[in-house]
mmCIF file of C-alpha atoms in Angstrom:
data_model
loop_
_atom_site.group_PDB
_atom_site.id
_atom_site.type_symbol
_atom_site.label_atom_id
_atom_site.label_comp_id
_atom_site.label_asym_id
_atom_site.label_seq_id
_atom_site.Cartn_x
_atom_site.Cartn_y
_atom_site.Cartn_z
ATOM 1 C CA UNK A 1 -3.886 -18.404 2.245
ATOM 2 C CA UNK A 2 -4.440 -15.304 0.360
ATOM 3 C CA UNK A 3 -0.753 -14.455 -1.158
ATOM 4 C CA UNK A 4 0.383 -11.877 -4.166
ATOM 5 C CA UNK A 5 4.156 -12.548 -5.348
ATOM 6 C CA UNK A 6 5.680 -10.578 -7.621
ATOM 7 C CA UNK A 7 9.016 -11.293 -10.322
ATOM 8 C CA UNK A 8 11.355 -10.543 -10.614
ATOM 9 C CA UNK A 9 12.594 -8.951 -7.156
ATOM 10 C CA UNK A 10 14.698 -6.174 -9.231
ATOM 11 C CA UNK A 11 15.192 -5.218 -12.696
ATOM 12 C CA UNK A 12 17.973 -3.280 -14.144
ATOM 13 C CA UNK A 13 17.150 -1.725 -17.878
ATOM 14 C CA UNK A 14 18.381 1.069 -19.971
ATOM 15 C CA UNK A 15 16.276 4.059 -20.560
ATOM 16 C CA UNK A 16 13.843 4.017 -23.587
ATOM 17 C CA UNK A 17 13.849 0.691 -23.276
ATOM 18 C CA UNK A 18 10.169 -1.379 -22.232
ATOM 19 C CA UNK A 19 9.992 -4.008 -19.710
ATOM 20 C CA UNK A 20 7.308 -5.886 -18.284
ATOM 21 C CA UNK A 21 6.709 -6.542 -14.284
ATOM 22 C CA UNK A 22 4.846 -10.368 -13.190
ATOM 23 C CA UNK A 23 2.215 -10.464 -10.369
ATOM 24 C CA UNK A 24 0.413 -14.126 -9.572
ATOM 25 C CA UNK A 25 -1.861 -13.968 -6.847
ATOM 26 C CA UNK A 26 -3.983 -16.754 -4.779
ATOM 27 C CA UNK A 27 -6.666 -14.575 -3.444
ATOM 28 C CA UNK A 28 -10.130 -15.632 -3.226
ATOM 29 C CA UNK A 29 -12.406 -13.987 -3.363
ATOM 30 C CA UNK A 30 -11.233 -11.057 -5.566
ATOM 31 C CA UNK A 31 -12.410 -7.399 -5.832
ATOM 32 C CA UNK A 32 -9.931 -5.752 -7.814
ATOM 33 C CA UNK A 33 -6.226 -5.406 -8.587
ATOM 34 C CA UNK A 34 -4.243 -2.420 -8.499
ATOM 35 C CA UNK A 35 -0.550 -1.189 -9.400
ATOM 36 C CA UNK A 36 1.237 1.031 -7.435
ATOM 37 C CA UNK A 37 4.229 2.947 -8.110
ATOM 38 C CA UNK A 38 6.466 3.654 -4.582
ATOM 39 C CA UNK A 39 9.166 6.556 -5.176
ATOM 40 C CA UNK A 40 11.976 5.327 -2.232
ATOM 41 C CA UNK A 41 11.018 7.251 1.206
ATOM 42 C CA UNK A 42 7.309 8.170 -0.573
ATOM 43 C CA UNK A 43 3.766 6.536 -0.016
ATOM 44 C CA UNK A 44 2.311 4.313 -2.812
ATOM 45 C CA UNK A 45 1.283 6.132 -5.703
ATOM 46 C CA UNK A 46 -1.934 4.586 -7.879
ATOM 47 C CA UNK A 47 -1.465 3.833 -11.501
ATOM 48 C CA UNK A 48 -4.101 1.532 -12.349
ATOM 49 C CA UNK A 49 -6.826 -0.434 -10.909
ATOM 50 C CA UNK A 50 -8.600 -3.574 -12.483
ATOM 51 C CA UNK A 51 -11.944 -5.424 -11.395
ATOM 52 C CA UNK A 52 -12.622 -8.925 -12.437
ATOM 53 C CA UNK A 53 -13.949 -8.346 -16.048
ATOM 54 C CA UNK A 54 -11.534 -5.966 -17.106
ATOM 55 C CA UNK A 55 -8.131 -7.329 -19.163
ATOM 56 C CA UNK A 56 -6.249 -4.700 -19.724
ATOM 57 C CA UNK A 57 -5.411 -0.762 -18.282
ATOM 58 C CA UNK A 58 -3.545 2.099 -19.309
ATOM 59 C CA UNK A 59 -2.360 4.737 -17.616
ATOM 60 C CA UNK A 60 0.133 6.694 -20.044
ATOM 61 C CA UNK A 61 3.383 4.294 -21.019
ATOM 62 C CA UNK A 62 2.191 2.246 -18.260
ATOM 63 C CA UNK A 63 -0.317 -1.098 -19.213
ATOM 64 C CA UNK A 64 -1.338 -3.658 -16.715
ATOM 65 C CA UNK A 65 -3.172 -6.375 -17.758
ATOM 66 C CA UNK A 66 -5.033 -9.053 -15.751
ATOM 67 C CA UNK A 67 -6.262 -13.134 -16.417
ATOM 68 C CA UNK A 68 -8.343 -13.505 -13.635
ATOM 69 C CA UNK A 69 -9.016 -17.795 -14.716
ATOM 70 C CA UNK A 70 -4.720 -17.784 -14.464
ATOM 71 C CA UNK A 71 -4.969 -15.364 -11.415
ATOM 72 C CA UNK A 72 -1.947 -13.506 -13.068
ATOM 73 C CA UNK A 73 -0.836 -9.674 -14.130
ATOM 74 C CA UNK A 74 1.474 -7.761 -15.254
ATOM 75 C CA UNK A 75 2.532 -4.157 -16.068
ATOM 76 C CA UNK A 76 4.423 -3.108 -19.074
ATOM 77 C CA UNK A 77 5.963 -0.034 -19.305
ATOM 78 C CA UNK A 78 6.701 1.328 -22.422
ATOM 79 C CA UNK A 79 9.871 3.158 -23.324
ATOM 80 C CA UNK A 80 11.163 3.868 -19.939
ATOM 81 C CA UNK A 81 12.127 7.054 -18.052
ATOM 82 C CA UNK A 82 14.996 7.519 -15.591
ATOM 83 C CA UNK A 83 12.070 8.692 -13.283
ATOM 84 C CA UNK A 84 10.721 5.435 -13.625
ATOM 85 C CA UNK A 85 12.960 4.149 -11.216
ATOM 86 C CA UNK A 86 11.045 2.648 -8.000
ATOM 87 C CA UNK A 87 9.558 -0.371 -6.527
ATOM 88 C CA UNK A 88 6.547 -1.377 -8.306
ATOM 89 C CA UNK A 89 3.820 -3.200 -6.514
ATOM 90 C CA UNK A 90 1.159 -5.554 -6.854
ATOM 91 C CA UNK A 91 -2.054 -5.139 -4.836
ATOM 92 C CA UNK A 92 -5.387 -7.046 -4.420
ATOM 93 C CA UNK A 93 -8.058 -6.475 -2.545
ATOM 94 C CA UNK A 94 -10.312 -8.647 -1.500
ATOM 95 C CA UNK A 95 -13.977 -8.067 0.185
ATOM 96 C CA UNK A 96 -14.255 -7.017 4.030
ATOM 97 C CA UNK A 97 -17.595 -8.252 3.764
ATOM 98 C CA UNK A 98 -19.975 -5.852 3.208
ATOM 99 C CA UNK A 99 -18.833 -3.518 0.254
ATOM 100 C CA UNK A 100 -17.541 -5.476 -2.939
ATOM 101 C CA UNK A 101 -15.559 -2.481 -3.719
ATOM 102 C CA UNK A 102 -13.435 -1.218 -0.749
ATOM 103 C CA UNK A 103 -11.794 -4.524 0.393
ATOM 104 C CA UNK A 104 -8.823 -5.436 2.170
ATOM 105 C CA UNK A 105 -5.783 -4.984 0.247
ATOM 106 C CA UNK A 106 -3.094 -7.808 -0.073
ATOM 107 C CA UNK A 107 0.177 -6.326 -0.884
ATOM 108 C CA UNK A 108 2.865 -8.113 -3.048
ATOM 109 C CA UNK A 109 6.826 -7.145 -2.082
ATOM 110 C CA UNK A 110 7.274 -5.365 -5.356
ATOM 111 C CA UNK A 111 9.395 -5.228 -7.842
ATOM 112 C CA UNK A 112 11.920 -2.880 -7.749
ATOM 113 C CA UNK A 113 12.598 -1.083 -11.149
ATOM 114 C CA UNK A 114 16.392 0.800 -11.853
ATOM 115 C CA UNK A 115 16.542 2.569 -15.309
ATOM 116 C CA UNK A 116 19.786 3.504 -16.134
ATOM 117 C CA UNK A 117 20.439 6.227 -18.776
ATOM 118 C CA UNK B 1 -6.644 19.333 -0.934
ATOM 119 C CA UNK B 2 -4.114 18.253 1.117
ATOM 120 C CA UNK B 3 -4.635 13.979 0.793
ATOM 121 C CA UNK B 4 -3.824 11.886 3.999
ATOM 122 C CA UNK B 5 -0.927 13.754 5.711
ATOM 123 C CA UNK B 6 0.891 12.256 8.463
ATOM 124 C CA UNK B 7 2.972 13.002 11.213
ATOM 125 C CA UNK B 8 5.696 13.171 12.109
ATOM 126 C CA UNK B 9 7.713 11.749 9.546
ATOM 127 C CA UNK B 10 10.926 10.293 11.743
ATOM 128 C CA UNK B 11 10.990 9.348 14.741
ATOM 129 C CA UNK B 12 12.987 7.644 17.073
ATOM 130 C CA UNK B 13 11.669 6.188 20.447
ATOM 131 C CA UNK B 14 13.547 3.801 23.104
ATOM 132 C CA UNK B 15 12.141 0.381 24.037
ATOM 133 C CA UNK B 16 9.136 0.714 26.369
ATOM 134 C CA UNK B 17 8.231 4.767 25.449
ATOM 135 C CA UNK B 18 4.914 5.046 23.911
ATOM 136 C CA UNK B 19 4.204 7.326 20.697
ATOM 137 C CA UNK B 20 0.764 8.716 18.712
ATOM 138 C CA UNK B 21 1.530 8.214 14.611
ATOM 139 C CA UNK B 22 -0.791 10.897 13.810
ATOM 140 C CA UNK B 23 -2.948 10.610 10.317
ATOM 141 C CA UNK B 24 -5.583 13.182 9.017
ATOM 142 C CA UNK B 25 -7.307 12.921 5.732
ATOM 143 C CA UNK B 26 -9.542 16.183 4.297
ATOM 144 C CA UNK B 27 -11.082 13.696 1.663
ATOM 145 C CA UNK B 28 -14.140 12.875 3.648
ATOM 146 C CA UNK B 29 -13.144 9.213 2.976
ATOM 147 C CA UNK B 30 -14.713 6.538 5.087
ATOM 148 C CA UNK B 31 -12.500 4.428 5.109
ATOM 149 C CA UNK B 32 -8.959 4.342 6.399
ATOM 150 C CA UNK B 33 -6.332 2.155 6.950
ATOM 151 C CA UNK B 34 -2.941 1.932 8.777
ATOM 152 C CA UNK B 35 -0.140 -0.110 6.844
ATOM 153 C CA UNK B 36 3.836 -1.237 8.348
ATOM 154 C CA UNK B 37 6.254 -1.880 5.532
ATOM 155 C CA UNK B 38 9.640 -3.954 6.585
ATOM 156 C CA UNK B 39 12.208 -3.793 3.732
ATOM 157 C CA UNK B 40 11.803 -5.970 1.212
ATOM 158 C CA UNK B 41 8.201 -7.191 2.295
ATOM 159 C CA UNK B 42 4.833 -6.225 1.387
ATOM 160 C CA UNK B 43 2.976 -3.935 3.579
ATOM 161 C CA UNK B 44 0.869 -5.319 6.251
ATOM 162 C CA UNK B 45 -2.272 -4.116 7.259
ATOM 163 C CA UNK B 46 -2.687 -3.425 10.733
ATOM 164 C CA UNK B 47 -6.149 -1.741 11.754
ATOM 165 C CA UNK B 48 -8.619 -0.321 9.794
ATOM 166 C CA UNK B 49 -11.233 1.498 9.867
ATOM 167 C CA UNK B 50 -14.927 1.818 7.871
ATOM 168 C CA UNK B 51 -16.249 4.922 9.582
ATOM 169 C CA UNK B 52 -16.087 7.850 12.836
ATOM 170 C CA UNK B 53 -16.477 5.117 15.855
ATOM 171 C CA UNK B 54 -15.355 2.007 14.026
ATOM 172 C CA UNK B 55 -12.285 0.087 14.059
ATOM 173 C CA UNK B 56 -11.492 -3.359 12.900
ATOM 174 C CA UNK B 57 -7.821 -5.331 13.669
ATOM 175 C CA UNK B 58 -5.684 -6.237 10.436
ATOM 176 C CA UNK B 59 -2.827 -8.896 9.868
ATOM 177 C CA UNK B 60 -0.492 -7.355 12.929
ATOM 178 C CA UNK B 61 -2.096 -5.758 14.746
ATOM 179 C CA UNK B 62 -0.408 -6.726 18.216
ATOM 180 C CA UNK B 63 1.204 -3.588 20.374
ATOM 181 C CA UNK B 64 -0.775 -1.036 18.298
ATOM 182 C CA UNK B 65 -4.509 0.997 19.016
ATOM 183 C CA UNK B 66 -6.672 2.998 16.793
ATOM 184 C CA UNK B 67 -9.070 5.314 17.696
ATOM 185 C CA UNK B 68 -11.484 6.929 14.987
ATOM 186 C CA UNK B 69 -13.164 9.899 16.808
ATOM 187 C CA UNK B 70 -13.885 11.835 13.447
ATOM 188 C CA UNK B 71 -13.988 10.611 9.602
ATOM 189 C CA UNK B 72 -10.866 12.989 9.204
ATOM 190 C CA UNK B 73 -8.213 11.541 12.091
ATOM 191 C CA UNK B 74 -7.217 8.171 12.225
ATOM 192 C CA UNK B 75 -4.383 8.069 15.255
ATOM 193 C CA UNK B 76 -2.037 4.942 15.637
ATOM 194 C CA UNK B 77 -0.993 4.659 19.328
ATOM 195 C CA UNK B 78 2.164 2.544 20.456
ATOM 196 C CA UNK B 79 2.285 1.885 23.693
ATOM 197 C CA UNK B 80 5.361 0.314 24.794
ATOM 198 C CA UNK B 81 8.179 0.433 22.003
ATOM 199 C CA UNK B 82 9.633 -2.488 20.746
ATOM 200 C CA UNK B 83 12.419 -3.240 18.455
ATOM 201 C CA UNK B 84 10.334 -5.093 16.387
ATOM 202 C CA UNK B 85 8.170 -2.402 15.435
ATOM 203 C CA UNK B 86 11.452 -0.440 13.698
ATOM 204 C CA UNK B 87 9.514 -0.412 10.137
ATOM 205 C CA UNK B 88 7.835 2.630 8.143
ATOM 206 C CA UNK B 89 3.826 3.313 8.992
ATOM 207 C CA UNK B 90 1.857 4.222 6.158
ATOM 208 C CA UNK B 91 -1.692 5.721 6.515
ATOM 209 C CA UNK B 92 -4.371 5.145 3.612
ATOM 210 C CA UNK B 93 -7.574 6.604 2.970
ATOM 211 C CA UNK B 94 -10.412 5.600 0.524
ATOM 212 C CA UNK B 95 -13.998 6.406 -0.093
ATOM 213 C CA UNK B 96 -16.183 3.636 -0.946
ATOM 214 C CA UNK B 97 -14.755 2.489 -3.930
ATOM 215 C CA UNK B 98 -11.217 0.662 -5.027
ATOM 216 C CA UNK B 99 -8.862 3.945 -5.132
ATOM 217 C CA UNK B 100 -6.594 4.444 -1.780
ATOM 218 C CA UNK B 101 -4.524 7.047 -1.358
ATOM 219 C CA UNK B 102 -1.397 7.068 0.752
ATOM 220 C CA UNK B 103 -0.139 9.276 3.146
ATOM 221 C CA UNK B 104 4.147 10.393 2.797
ATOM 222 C CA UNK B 105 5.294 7.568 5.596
ATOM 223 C CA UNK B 106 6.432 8.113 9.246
ATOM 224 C CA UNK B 107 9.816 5.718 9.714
ATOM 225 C CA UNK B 108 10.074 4.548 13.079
ATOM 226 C CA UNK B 109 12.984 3.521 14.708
ATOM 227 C CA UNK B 110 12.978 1.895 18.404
ATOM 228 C CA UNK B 111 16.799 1.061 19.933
#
């Protein structure tokens, strides 16, 4: 079955500080795999997307990185922001069937991220 | 550019009324894709759609219907309320390539 789990469920940090957000997924096969950031009562938000050969991504003080052999990721983020605070979630997409690209996307529950000043 | 708007963005119905979740993108994107999202669990795909005239069922996609008329609308109809659709509805969007983009969220409440 394809699954995406994410951990922790929630993370409390002070601000400036970095954490780092776990994603382990058992899709098969696999397009790509995507970060999103959710603001509470907003839609998903993009921050990076990954395809098979690519190990790492940056998107400002955010950096996912990806072991497709361990079919595991994660997203650091680097000296964290109050507005940092949201649910943080894991998505990968796997093939429809025609296009290798657009796929259907397998959402983890997220990780919900409190910064604290 | 507007993105993938969506309407309206509360709503309350009563068990057994029937409701349109509207969803326009101005993207030109073929594909779109309707989403629920319980709290504290992923979102779940429940039709999508690859082009004008084309729909395809998700994960859940029992007590909903789609239509895709143009490559801009992509309506979700319920037609008889049920508790257990209470949840937040999330339209995507996406040309042919990896990036979606999400529309604001219409929460739904049926009592």
């Amino acid at each position: 079955k394809n699954q995406v789990e994410q951990s922790p469920q929630s993370l409390i940090i002070l601000e400036g500080k970095n954490c780092t957000l776990q994603c382990n997924y058992t899709v098969s096969p696999f397009s790509n795999l995507r970060w999103y950031k959710q603001d509470t009562g907003r839609g998903p938000v993009s921050l990076t997307i990954m395809t098979f050969s690519e190990n790492t991504k940056s998107n400002g003080r955010y950096t996912a990185t990806l072991d497709a052999d361990t079919k595991q990721s994660s997203l650091h983020i680097t000296a964290s922001q109050l507005s940092d605070s949201a649910s943080y979630i894991c998505v990968v997409s796997a093939p429809f069937g025609g296009s290798s690209n657009t796929g259907k996307l397998i959402f983890g529950q997220g990780t919900t991220l409190q910064v604290k000043p | 550019n507007a993105g993938v708007t969506q309407t309206p963005k509360f709503r309350i119905l009563k068990i057994g009324q029937s409701m349109t979740l509207q969803c326009a993108q101005d993207m030109n994107h073929n594909y779109m894709y309707w989403y629920r999202q319980d709290p504290g669990m992923g979102l779940k795909l429940i039709y999508y759609s690859v082009g004008a005239g084309i729909t395809d069922k998700g994960e859940v996609p029992n007590g909903y219907n789609v239509s895709r008329s143009t490559t801009e609308d992509f309506p979700l109809r319920l037609e008889l309320a049920a508790p257990s659709q209470t949840s937040v509805y999330f339209c995507a969007s996406s040309r042919e390539g990896p990036r979606a983009f999400f529309g604001q969220g219409t929460r739904l409440t049926v009592v």
